Amino acid sequence: MNLQDMPPPAPTRIESPLPDTTPGKPFKETAPDGFILGGFTWRHPSSDATRPIVIINAATSVRCRHYSRFADYLFAHGFDVITYDYRGIGESRPASLKALQASWTDWGALDFEAMLKRAQREFPGQPIDVVGHSFGGCAAGLGASGHLIRRLVTVGAQFAYWRDYAPAHRWRMFGKWHVLMPLVTMIYGYFPGKRLGWLEDTPAGVVRDWSLSTARYEKRPSGRAISKTTGQLPFAGVTAQTLAISISDDPYGTVPAIERLLGYFTGSTNSHLRIHPEDIGEEEVGHFAFFRSAYQATLWPIALAWLQNGELAPDTPGRRVPRS
């Protein structure tokens, strides 16, 4: 039997992101290299130079539609909002993933950069804020125009260094994401995540970045490329007021993982808020649940307050993690 003829492994149940919801108005945007990206815009009818525009960066292989309820919430509180899919995902998926050359750095340096430029063009003069989930927080530091970001909120943001995974889950996660995922990708030419029930189908270059076991982003395949070209990674160009939110039962977003990524944002004023589920009367939250509407009354106001004022309310649940 040829490798291409082999059936995929049996589906495995994992924590799933929130279900799709009705998005805003669709748009197409051309990335700097000519790739056509798809997304959605929530825009108020009247222009206002004081109204912030928020770009939402998705997690790896999670469709932008999954953040529509959160976008609705921000829109209802006076923000304009952009959601979009990275190349290869959802609204930005080409006919074939096998031929797509795409990496984590492409998602940040090209796709997120295109959204920064779109926000600047379509919402002239308005402050630009960003919300980044998981890798979406890393992508926020990869755009050449990162200096445009006024405020940044990240949720469980890291770049999947396996030793940072929660100890109780580390070896299972290593086997899944750093052994099985690249092996299946070698067989199919891309990662067939939807067939497995493991998020969205994912380009091979992104899988290479995710699965390589190195503690430094610039040592990842696409990180090496960008640092070799420019001499450094662009994170330091971000001068935003930055809030990193982590949840204690998130096996990806541990304190070491969050702090590892924050260490790249040397030009920002950074705060790290650590929340335990019991702080908001819950037994578990995990990596995906922050953006579910069930947390509109408990978790979403934390991000909202930071985007509105650049500070946390006195009664914010959780505790600040001391910066080393």
Short mmCIF file of C-alpha atoms in Angstrom, two decimals:
data_model
loop_
_atom_site.label_atom_id
_atom_site.label_comp_id
_atom_site.label_asym_id
_atom_site.label_seq_id
_atom_site.Cartn_x
_atom_site.Cartn_y
_atom_site.Cartn_z
CA MET A 1 0.00 0.00 0.00
CA ASN A 2 1.31 3.44 -0.89
CA LEU A 3 1.61 5.96 1.90
CA GLN A 4 -0.86 8.23 0.08
CA ASP A 5 -3.45 5.42 0.17
CA MET A 6 -3.24 4.90 3.89
CA PRO A 7 -6.34 5.95 5.85
CA PRO A 8 -5.88 8.65 8.49
CA PRO A 9 -5.65 7.66 12.14
CA ALA A 10 -8.94 7.23 13.97
CA PRO A 11 -10.39 10.51 15.27
CA THR A 12 -9.41 11.46 18.80
CA ARG A 13 -11.61 13.61 20.97
CA ILE A 14 -9.91 16.79 22.12
CA GLU A 15 -11.06 20.09 23.51
CA SER A 16 -12.77 21.85 20.61
CA PRO A 17 -13.01 25.55 19.85
CA LEU A 18 -16.40 27.23 19.98
CA PRO A 19 -18.87 26.58 17.15
CA ASP A 20 -19.17 28.83 14.11
CA THR A 21 -21.37 31.91 14.39
CA THR A 22 -22.70 34.48 11.94
CA PRO A 23 -19.85 36.82 11.01
CA GLY A 24 -19.75 40.45 9.95
CA LYS A 25 -19.43 41.72 6.37
CA PRO A 26 -17.03 39.60 4.27
CA PHE A 27 -13.99 41.08 2.57
CA LYS A 28 -10.96 40.03 0.55
CA GLU A 29 -7.50 41.49 1.16
CA THR A 30 -4.27 40.95 -0.76
CA ALA A 31 -1.22 40.08 1.32
CA PRO A 32 2.16 41.67 0.45
CA ASP A 33 3.10 38.61 -1.64
CA GLY A 34 -0.17 38.63 -3.59
CA PHE A 35 -2.00 35.89 -1.66
CA ILE A 36 -5.74 36.62 -1.30
CA LEU A 37 -7.00 36.50 2.28
CA GLY A 38 -10.59 36.37 3.46
CA GLY A 39 -12.17 37.84 6.56
CA PHE A 40 -15.05 39.81 8.07
CA THR A 41 -15.55 43.37 9.25
CA TRP A 42 -17.83 44.83 11.90
CA ARG A 43 -18.07 48.57 11.06
CA HIS A 44 -20.18 51.27 12.64
CA PRO A 45 -22.11 53.39 10.12
CA SER A 46 -20.59 56.70 11.21
CA SER A 47 -16.86 57.38 11.16
CA ASP A 48 -15.11 58.40 14.36
CA ALA A 49 -11.36 58.94 14.59
CA THR A 50 -11.47 58.15 18.32
CA ARG A 51 -13.12 54.75 17.83
CA PRO A 52 -10.55 51.90 18.00
CA ILE A 53 -10.46 49.17 15.37
CA VAL A 54 -9.65 45.73 16.82
CA ILE A 55 -7.95 43.00 14.76
CA ILE A 56 -8.51 39.48 16.11
CA ASN A 57 -5.68 37.00 15.41
CA ALA A 58 -6.85 33.40 15.59
CA ALA A 59 -5.11 30.42 17.14
CA THR A 60 -3.29 27.96 14.88
CA SER A 61 -5.77 26.19 12.59
CA VAL A 62 -8.85 27.79 14.14
CA ARG A 63 -11.21 29.59 11.77
CA CYS A 64 -11.89 33.26 12.30
CA ARG A 65 -15.63 32.52 12.45
CA HIS A 66 -15.02 31.03 15.88
CA TYR A 67 -14.39 34.53 17.25
CA SER A 68 -17.56 36.09 15.84
CA ARG A 69 -19.43 36.24 19.14
CA PHE A 70 -16.49 37.98 20.77
CA ALA A 71 -16.35 40.36 17.80
CA ASP A 72 -20.08 41.05 18.29
CA TYR A 73 -19.35 41.86 21.92
CA LEU A 74 -16.57 44.31 21.09
CA PHE A 75 -18.72 45.89 18.38
CA ALA A 76 -21.57 46.36 20.87
CA HIS A 77 -19.12 48.18 23.15
CA GLY A 78 -18.14 50.69 20.51
CA PHE A 79 -15.27 49.07 18.60
CA ASP A 80 -14.94 48.36 14.91
CA VAL A 81 -13.61 44.82 14.43
CA ILE A 82 -11.71 42.79 11.82
CA THR A 83 -11.47 39.00 11.88
CA TYR A 84 -9.63 37.05 9.19
CA ASP A 85 -8.20 33.66 8.36
CA TYR A 86 -4.52 32.95 7.82
CA ARG A 87 -3.59 31.52 4.43
CA GLY A 88 -4.68 27.90 4.16
CA ILE A 89 -7.47 28.23 6.74
CA GLY A 90 -11.20 28.89 6.36
CA GLU A 91 -11.94 31.93 4.21
CA SER A 92 -8.30 31.97 3.03
CA ARG A 93 -8.05 28.35 1.94
CA PRO A 94 -6.97 27.65 -1.67
CA ALA A 95 -8.18 24.68 -3.71
CA SER A 96 -5.19 22.55 -2.63
CA LEU A 97 -3.17 22.67 0.57
CA LYS A 98 -0.51 20.32 -0.74
CA ALA A 99 0.92 23.01 -3.01
CA LEU A 100 0.61 25.83 -0.48
CA GLN A 101 3.86 27.20 0.91
CA ALA A 102 2.81 28.68 4.25
CA SER A 103 4.46 29.00 7.65
CA TRP A 104 3.83 30.60 11.00
CA THR A 105 5.98 33.53 9.97
CA ASP A 106 3.95 33.93 6.77
CA TRP A 107 0.85 34.12 8.93
CA GLY A 108 2.36 36.97 10.93
CA ALA A 109 4.73 38.80 8.58
CA LEU A 110 2.40 38.62 5.56
CA ASP A 111 -1.18 37.91 6.66
CA PHE A 112 -1.34 39.89 9.89
CA GLU A 113 0.71 42.63 8.25
CA ALA A 114 -1.96 42.83 5.54
CA MET A 115 -4.62 43.33 8.22
CA LEU A 116 -2.63 46.11 9.87
CA LYS A 117 -2.39 47.86 6.52
CA ARG A 118 -6.09 47.27 5.86
CA ALA A 119 -7.04 48.74 9.22
CA GLN A 120 -4.85 51.75 8.55
CA ARG A 121 -6.40 52.22 5.09
CA GLU A 122 -10.05 51.42 5.82
CA PHE A 123 -10.21 53.09 9.25
CA PRO A 124 -7.88 56.08 8.78
CA GLY A 125 -6.75 57.76 11.96
CA GLN A 126 -8.44 55.28 14.28
CA PRO A 127 -6.38 53.58 17.01
CA ILE A 128 -5.48 49.98 16.13
CA ASP A 129 -5.78 47.34 18.85
CA VAL A 130 -5.19 43.59 18.60
CA VAL A 131 -6.50 40.50 20.37
CA GLY A 132 -4.39 37.37 19.80
CA HIS A 133 -5.37 33.86 20.82
CA SER A 134 -2.61 31.24 21.21
CA PHE A 135 -0.28 31.64 18.19
CA GLY A 136 -2.27 34.77 17.34
CA GLY A 137 -0.38 36.53 20.11
CA CYS A 138 2.90 35.53 18.50
CA ALA A 139 1.65 36.66 15.08
CA ALA A 140 1.06 40.12 16.56
CA GLY A 141 4.82 40.51 16.92
CA LEU A 142 5.73 39.42 13.40
CA GLY A 143 4.26 42.23 11.32
CA ALA A 144 6.60 44.97 10.12
CA SER A 145 3.92 47.53 11.01
CA GLY A 146 3.60 46.34 14.61
CA HIS A 147 4.41 49.85 15.79
CA LEU A 148 0.84 50.77 14.78
CA ILE A 149 -0.65 48.67 17.58
CA ARG A 150 -1.89 50.76 20.48
CA ARG A 151 -3.06 47.99 22.82
CA LEU A 152 -2.62 44.23 22.67
CA VAL A 153 -4.48 41.50 24.57
CA THR A 154 -3.24 37.93 24.24
CA VAL A 155 -4.98 34.80 25.54
CA GLY A 156 -2.95 31.64 26.13
CA ALA A 157 -0.34 33.02 23.71
CA GLN A 158 2.79 30.96 23.07
CA PHE A 159 4.58 29.14 20.24
CA ALA A 160 4.31 25.51 21.37
CA TYR A 161 7.65 24.73 22.95
CA TRP A 162 6.95 21.27 24.29
CA ARG A 163 8.83 21.62 27.58
CA ASP A 164 6.47 24.48 28.47
CA TYR A 165 3.40 22.25 28.24
CA ALA A 166 1.74 21.46 31.56
CA PRO A 167 3.65 18.52 33.14
CA ALA A 168 0.53 16.37 33.54
CA HIS A 169 -0.17 16.56 29.79
CA ARG A 170 3.31 17.06 28.36
CA TRP A 171 4.14 13.64 26.97
CA ARG A 172 0.68 13.04 25.52
CA MET A 173 0.82 16.45 23.82
CA PHE A 174 4.36 15.85 22.60
CA GLY A 175 3.33 12.57 21.00
CA LYS A 176 0.28 14.13 19.41
CA TRP A 177 1.63 17.45 18.09
CA HIS A 178 5.36 16.76 17.70
CA VAL A 179 5.35 13.12 16.55
CA LEU A 180 1.98 12.10 15.10
CA MET A 181 1.06 15.42 13.48
CA PRO A 182 4.29 15.77 11.43
CA LEU A 183 4.19 12.05 10.54
CA VAL A 184 0.64 12.33 9.17
CA THR A 185 1.64 15.54 7.37
CA MET A 186 4.50 13.71 5.63
CA ILE A 187 2.00 11.14 4.35
CA TYR A 188 -0.63 13.55 3.08
CA GLY A 189 1.39 16.66 2.18
CA TYR A 190 -0.64 18.69 4.70
CA PHE A 191 -2.22 17.93 8.06
CA PRO A 192 -5.83 16.64 7.57
CA GLY A 193 -7.02 18.03 10.88
CA LYS A 194 -10.72 18.18 10.02
CA ARG A 195 -10.83 14.48 9.16
CA LEU A 196 -9.23 13.70 12.50
CA GLY A 197 -11.36 16.11 14.51
CA TRP A 198 -8.18 18.05 15.36
CA LEU A 199 -8.98 21.62 14.39
CA GLU A 200 -8.68 22.69 10.72
CA ASP A 201 -6.58 21.22 7.91
CA THR A 202 -3.14 22.81 8.19
CA PRO A 203 -0.34 23.61 5.70
CA ALA A 204 2.82 21.54 6.01
CA GLY A 205 5.04 24.55 6.69
CA VAL A 206 2.97 25.51 9.71
CA VAL A 207 3.23 21.94 10.99
CA ARG A 208 7.03 22.12 10.65
CA ASP A 209 7.11 25.31 12.72
CA TRP A 210 4.78 23.89 15.37
CA SER A 211 6.41 20.49 15.73
CA LEU A 212 10.08 21.49 15.85
CA SER A 213 11.27 21.14 19.44
CA THR A 214 13.16 24.34 20.10
CA ALA A 215 12.79 26.95 22.80
CA ARG A 216 13.52 29.93 20.51
CA TYR A 217 11.20 31.16 17.81
CA GLU A 218 14.10 32.26 15.63
CA LYS A 219 15.24 28.61 15.58
CA ARG A 220 11.97 27.47 14.01
CA PRO A 221 12.25 26.97 10.23
CA SER A 222 10.42 30.14 9.24
CA GLY A 223 11.87 32.06 12.17
CA ARG A 224 15.34 31.35 10.88
CA ALA A 225 14.33 32.73 7.51
CA ILE A 226 13.05 36.06 8.81
CA SER A 227 15.91 36.61 11.27
CA LYS A 228 18.45 35.78 8.57
CA THR A 229 16.86 38.33 6.22
CA THR A 230 16.44 41.21 8.66
CA GLY A 231 19.04 40.38 11.29
CA GLN A 232 16.36 40.25 13.98
CA LEU A 233 12.75 39.38 14.63
CA PRO A 234 10.28 42.29 14.49
CA PHE A 235 8.71 41.82 17.94
CA ALA A 236 10.65 44.70 19.45
CA GLY A 237 8.88 47.12 17.09
CA VAL A 238 5.63 46.59 18.98
CA THR A 239 5.28 49.33 21.62
CA ALA A 240 1.71 48.50 22.65
CA GLN A 241 0.33 48.31 26.14
CA THR A 242 0.20 44.53 26.36
CA LEU A 243 -1.89 42.28 28.58
CA ALA A 244 -1.17 38.55 28.46
CA ILE A 245 -4.01 36.50 29.95
CA SER A 246 -3.35 32.90 30.92
CA ILE A 247 -5.67 30.32 32.46
CA SER A 248 -4.22 27.91 35.02
CA ASP A 249 -5.78 24.78 33.47
CA ASP A 250 -4.62 25.62 29.94
CA PRO A 251 -1.98 22.95 29.17
CA TYR A 252 -0.48 25.11 26.39
CA GLY A 253 -0.52 28.51 28.10
CA THR A 254 1.55 27.76 31.19
CA VAL A 255 3.45 30.55 32.95
CA PRO A 256 6.78 29.58 31.31
CA ALA A 257 5.11 29.49 27.87
CA ILE A 258 3.48 32.91 28.29
CA GLU A 259 6.63 34.47 29.69
CA ARG A 260 8.74 32.96 26.91
CA LEU A 261 6.68 34.80 24.29
CA LEU A 262 6.41 38.02 26.31
CA GLY A 263 10.20 38.07 26.45
CA TYR A 264 10.23 38.87 22.73
CA PHE A 265 8.05 41.98 23.16
CA THR A 266 10.91 44.08 24.52
CA GLY A 267 9.46 47.37 23.29
CA SER A 268 6.09 46.92 25.00
CA THR A 269 4.78 47.57 28.49
CA ASN A 270 3.80 44.03 29.43
CA SER A 271 1.47 42.64 32.11
CA HIS A 272 0.65 38.98 32.71
CA LEU A 273 -2.67 38.10 34.38
CA ARG A 274 -3.03 34.52 35.62
CA ILE A 275 -6.60 33.32 36.22
CA HIS A 276 -7.71 30.12 37.94
CA PRO A 277 -11.11 28.74 36.94
CA GLU A 278 -12.31 28.98 40.53
CA ASP A 279 -11.60 32.73 40.41
CA ILE A 280 -14.67 33.01 38.16
CA GLY A 281 -16.70 30.22 39.75
CA GLU A 282 -15.81 27.55 37.18
CA GLU A 283 -14.25 24.10 37.45
CA GLU A 284 -12.40 24.33 34.14
CA VAL A 285 -11.75 26.75 31.27
CA GLY A 286 -8.81 25.40 29.27
CA HIS A 287 -7.26 26.72 26.07
CA PHE A 288 -10.30 27.52 23.90
CA ALA A 289 -13.16 28.44 26.21
CA PHE A 290 -12.22 32.10 26.82
CA PHE A 291 -13.96 33.07 23.56
CA ARG A 292 -17.18 31.17 24.25
CA SER A 293 -20.19 33.35 25.00
CA ALA A 294 -20.61 31.55 28.33
CA TYR A 295 -17.72 33.71 29.57
CA GLN A 296 -19.13 37.02 28.35
CA ALA A 297 -19.87 38.13 31.91
CA THR A 298 -16.69 36.85 33.57
CA LEU A 299 -13.72 36.84 31.18
CA TRP A 300 -14.61 39.12 28.27
CA PRO A 301 -14.82 42.28 30.45
CA ILE A 302 -11.14 41.81 31.32
CA ALA A 303 -10.08 42.13 27.69
CA LEU A 304 -12.62 44.90 27.13
CA ALA A 305 -11.32 47.01 30.02
CA TRP A 306 -7.75 46.69 28.76
CA LEU A 307 -8.73 47.68 25.24
CA GLN A 308 -10.72 50.63 26.56
CA ASN A 309 -8.33 51.95 29.20
CA GLY A 310 -5.04 50.05 29.07
CA GLU A 311 -5.50 48.87 32.65
CA LEU A 312 -7.25 46.27 34.76
CA ALA A 313 -10.26 47.03 36.92
CA PRO A 314 -9.69 46.73 40.70
CA ASP A 315 -12.03 43.73 40.92
CA THR A 316 -10.43 41.80 38.05
CA PRO A 317 -10.22 38.09 38.90
CA GLY A 318 -6.81 36.42 39.03
CA ARG A 319 -3.39 37.75 39.94
CA ARG A 320 -0.59 39.49 38.14
CA VAL A 321 2.48 37.35 37.51
CA PRO A 322 5.64 39.19 38.64
CA ARG A 323 7.93 39.94 35.71
CA SER A 324 11.49 38.67 36.09
#
